[in-house]
Coordinates of C-alpha atoms in Angstrom, one line a residue:
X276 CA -69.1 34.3 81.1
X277 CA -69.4 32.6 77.7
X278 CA -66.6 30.5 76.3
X279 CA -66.3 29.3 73.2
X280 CA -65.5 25.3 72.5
X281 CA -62.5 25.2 71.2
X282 CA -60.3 22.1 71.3
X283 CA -57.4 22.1 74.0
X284 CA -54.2 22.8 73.5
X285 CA -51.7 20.5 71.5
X286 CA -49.5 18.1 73.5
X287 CA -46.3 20.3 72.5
X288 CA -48.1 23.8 73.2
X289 CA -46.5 24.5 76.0
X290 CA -43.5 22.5 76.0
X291 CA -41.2 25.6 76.4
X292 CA -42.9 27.2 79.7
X293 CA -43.7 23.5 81.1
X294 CA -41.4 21.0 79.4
X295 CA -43.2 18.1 81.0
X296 CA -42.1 15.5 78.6
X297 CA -39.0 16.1 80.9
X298 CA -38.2 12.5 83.0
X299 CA -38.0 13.4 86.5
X300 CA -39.5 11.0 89.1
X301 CA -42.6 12.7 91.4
X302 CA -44.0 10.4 93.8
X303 CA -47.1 11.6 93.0
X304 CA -47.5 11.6 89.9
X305 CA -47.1 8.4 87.7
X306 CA -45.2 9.5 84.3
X307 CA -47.0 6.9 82.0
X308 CA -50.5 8.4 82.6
X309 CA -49.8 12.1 83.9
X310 CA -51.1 11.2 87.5
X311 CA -52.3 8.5 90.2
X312 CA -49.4 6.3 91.8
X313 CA -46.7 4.3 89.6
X314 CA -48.2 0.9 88.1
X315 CA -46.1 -2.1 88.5
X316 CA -44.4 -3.1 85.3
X317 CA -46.1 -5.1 82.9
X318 CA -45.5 -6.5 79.7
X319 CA -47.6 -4.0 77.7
X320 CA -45.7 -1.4 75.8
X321 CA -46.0 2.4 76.8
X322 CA -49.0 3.7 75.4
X323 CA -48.5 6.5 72.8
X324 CA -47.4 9.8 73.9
X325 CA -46.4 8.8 77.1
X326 CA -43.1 8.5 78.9
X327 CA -42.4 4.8 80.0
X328 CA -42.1 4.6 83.7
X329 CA -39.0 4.0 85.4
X330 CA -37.5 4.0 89.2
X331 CA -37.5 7.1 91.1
X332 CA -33.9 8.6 91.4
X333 CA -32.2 8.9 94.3
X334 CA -33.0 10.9 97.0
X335 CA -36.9 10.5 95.7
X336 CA -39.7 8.9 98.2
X337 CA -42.2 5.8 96.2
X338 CA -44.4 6.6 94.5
X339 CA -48.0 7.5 96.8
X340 CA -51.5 6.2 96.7
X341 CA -53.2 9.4 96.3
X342 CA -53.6 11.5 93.4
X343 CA -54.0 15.1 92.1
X344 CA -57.3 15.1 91.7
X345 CA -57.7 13.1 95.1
X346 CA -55.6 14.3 97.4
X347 CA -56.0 17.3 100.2
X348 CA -54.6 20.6 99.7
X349 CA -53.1 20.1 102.5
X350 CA -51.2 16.5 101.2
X351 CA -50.3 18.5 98.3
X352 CA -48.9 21.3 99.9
X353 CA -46.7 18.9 102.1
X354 CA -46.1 16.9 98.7
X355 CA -44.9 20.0 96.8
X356 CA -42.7 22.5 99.8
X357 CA -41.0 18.9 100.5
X358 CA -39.4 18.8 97.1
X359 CA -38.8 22.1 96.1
X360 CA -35.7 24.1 96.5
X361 CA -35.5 27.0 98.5
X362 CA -36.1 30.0 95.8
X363 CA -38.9 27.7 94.9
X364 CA -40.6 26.8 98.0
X365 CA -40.1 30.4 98.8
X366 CA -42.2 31.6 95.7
X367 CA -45.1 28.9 95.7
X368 CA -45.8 30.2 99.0
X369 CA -46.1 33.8 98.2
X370 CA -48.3 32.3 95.3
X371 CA -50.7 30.7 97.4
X372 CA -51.2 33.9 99.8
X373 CA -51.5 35.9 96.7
X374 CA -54.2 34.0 95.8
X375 CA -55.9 33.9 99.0
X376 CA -55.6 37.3 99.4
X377 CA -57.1 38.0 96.2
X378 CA -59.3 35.3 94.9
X379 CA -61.8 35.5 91.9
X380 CA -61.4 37.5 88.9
X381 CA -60.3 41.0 89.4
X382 CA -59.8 42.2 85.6
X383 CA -58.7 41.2 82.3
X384 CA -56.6 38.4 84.5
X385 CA -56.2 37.6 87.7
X386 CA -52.4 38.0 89.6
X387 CA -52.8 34.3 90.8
X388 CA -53.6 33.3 86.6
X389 CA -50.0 34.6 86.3
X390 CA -48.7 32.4 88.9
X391 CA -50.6 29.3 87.4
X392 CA -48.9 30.5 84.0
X393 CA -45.4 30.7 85.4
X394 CA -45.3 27.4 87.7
X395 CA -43.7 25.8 85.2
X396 CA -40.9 27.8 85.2
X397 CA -40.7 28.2 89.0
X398 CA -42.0 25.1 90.3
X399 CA -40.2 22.4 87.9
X400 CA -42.0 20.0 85.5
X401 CA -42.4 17.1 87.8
X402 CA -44.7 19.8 90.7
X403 CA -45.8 22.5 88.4
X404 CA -49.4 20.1 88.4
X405 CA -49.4 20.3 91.6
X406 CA -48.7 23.9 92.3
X407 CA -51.2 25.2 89.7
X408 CA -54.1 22.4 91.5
X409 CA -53.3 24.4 94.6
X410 CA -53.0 28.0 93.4
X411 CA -56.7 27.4 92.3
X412 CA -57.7 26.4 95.3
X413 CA -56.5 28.9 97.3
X414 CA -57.7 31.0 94.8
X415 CA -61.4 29.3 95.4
X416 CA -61.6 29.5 91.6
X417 CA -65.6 29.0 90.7
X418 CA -66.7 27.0 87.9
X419 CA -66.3 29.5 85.6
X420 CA -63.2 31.1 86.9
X421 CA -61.8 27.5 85.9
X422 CA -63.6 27.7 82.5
X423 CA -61.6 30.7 81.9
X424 CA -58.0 29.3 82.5
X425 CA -58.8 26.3 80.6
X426 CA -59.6 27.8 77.7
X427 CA -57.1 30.6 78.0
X428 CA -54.4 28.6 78.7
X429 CA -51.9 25.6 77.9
X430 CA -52.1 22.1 77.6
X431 CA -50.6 22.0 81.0
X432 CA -53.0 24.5 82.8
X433 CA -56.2 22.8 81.2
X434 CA -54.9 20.1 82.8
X435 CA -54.4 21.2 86.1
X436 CA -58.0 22.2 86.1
X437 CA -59.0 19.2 85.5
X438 CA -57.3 17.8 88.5
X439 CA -58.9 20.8 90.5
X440 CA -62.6 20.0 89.6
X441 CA -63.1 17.8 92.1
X442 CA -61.8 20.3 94.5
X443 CA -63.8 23.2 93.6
X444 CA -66.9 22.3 91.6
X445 CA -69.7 20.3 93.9
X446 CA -72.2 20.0 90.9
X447 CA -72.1 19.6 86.9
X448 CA -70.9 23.0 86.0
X449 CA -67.1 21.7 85.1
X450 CA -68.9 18.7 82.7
X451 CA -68.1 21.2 79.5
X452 CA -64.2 20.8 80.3
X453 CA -64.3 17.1 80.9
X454 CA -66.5 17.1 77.2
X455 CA -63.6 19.0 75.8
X456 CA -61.1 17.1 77.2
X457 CA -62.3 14.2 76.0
X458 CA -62.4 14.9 72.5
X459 CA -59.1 15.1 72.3
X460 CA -56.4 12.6 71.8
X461 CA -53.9 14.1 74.0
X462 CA -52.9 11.4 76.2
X463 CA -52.3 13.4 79.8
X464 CA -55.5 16.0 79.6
X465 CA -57.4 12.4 79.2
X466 CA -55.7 11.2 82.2
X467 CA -56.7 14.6 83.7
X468 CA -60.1 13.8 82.2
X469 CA -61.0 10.8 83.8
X470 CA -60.7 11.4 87.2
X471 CA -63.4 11.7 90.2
X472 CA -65.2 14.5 89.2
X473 CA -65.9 12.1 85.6
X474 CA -66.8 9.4 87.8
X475 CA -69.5 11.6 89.9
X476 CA -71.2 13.5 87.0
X477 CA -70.7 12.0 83.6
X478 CA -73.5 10.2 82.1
X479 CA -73.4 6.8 81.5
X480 CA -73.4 7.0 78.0
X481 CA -70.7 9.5 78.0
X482 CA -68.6 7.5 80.6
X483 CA -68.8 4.6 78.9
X484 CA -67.1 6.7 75.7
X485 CA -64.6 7.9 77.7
X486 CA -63.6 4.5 79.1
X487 CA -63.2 3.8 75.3
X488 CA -61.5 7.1 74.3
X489 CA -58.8 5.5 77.0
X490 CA -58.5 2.1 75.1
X491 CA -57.9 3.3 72.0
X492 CA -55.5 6.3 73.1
X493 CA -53.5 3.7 75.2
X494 CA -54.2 5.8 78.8
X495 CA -54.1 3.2 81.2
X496 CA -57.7 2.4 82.6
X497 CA -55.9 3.2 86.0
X498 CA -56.4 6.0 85.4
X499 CA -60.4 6.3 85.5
X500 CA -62.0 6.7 89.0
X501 CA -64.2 4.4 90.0
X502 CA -63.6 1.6 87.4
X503 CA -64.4 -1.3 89.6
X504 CA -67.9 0.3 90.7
X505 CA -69.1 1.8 87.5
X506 CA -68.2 -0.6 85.4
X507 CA -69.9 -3.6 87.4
X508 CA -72.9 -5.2 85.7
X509 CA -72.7 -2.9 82.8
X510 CA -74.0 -4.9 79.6
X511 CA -73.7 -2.6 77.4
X512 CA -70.0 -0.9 78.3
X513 CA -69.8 -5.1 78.0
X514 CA -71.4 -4.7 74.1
X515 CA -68.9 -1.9 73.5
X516 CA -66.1 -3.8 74.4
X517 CA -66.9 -6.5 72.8
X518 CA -67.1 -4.7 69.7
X519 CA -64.5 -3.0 69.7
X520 CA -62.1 -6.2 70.6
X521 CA -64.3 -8.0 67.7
X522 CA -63.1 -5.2 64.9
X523 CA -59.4 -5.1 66.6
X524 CA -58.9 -8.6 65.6
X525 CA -61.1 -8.5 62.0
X526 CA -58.2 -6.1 61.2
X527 CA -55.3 -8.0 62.6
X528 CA -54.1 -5.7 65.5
X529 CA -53.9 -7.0 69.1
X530 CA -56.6 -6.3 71.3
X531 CA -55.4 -4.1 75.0
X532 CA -55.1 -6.6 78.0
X533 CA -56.9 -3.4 79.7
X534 CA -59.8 -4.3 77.8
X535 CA -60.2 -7.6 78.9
X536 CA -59.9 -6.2 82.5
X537 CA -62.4 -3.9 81.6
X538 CA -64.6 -6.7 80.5
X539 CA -64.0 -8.8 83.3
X540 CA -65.4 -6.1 85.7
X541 CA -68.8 -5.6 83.4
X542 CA -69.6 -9.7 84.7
X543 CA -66.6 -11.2 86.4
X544 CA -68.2 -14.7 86.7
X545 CA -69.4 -15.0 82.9
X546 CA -66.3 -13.1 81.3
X547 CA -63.3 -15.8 80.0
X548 CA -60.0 -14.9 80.8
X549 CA -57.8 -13.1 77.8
X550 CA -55.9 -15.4 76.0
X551 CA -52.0 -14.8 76.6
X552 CA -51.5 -13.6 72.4
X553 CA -53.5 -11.0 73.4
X554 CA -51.3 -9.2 75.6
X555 CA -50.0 -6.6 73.6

């Protein structure tokens, strides 16, 4: 099935159904980035259209090492049912088996597409990621089964395919989505965007854009998989950086500590460290 291009949804698409701006601690998910554990604190200011970070409330576990895209079904599952209320818990699991029951794409939409557009609603903001990651799996959604909710749905359920990629997609099939993805300046569906299935299967040219798509959007560089590995004798992500530090300062703007970490990776023993005035 052919689907046309379009850019994803705007941050504030589908803030009704899915009102993820919404604080609520998930020890999965970190709310500065949209994913991946909980940073420590540092002195850099939230980075645009985020929510700054704060302690998980009571009752709430720390935040966890894994992330969407990373994690098992099966750590998800156990991550979701254990904070969900009853009526919840109750309908992610007839979800799931509806799903199961009835994967692929049977129609103009798919029952479990209706549960990945009302998780939301049932789930909460701080799971409905979660939930939608594992609806599509037990779904076994196919590359272009996921191609079809992305660009059918909300900023919220592009992003959960995103997270699901690495899941469900073994090859390059899913690279259109990360493309689109990364076009945009929406701060989460970059997060989304950067993940492992990024790290295994974009180019280096096109990794090396994306690494600087997260600079200048202000998404942690947490949040790309494989950093350290990737980034590792690269001269000319090195040139980039370099660059784009050089035109940061011509202009009088502070260049991202991330950068310099970013750097330092590309040739730790040659790279100087980043003078303190640049921490902003």
């Amino acid at each position: 099935m052919t689907h046309p291009r379009t850019s994803p949804a705007t941050p504030g698409a589908d803030t009704a159904a899915d009102p993820l701006t919404d604080h609520a601690a998930d020890p999965l998910t970190d709310h500065a980035t949209g994913t991946g554990p909980r940073p420590a604190a540092g002195p850099s200011d939230p980075a645009p259209g985020t929510t700054p970070p704060g302690n998980p409330p009571p009752g709430t576990t720390s935040p966890g090492t894994t992330t969407l895209a990373a994690a098992t079904p099966a750590e998800l599952r156990d991550h979701v049912t254990a904070g969900l209320d009853d009526p919840a818990r109750g309908w992610l699991r007839r979800a799931l088996d509806e799903a199961a029951a009835h994967p692929g794409t049977h129609g103009p939409i798919s029952v479990w597409e209706l549960r990945i557009a009302e998780a939301g609603r049932r789930c909460g903001p701080e799971h409905a990621d979660a939930a939608r990651v594992l609806i599509l799996h037990a779904a076994r959604a196919d590359a272009e089964a996921l191609s079809r909710v992305y660009y059918q749905g909300t900023g919220a359920e592009r992003r959960a395919v995103l997270y699901a990629l690495p899941h469900l997609v073994p090859g390059p099939e899913g690279l259109p989505l990360v493309e689109d993805a990364l076009r945009t300046n929406d701060t989460r569906l970059l997060t989304a965007a950067v993940g492992p299935y990024a790290a295994r299967h974009l180019d280096a040219h096109q990794w090396r854009h994306a690494v600087l798509k997260c600079l200048f959007t202000g998404v942690p560089v947490d949040a790309v998989a494989d950093l350290d590995h990737r980034a590792e004798g690269d001269t000319e992500l090195a040139r980039m950086l370099t660059d784009y530090a050089a035109e940061r300062t011509a202009a009088g703007r502070t260049v991202p500590a991330d950068l310099h970490r970013v750097l330092t990776l590309t040739d730790p023993p040659a790279t100087p460290s980043a003078p303190a005035a640049d921490h902003g």
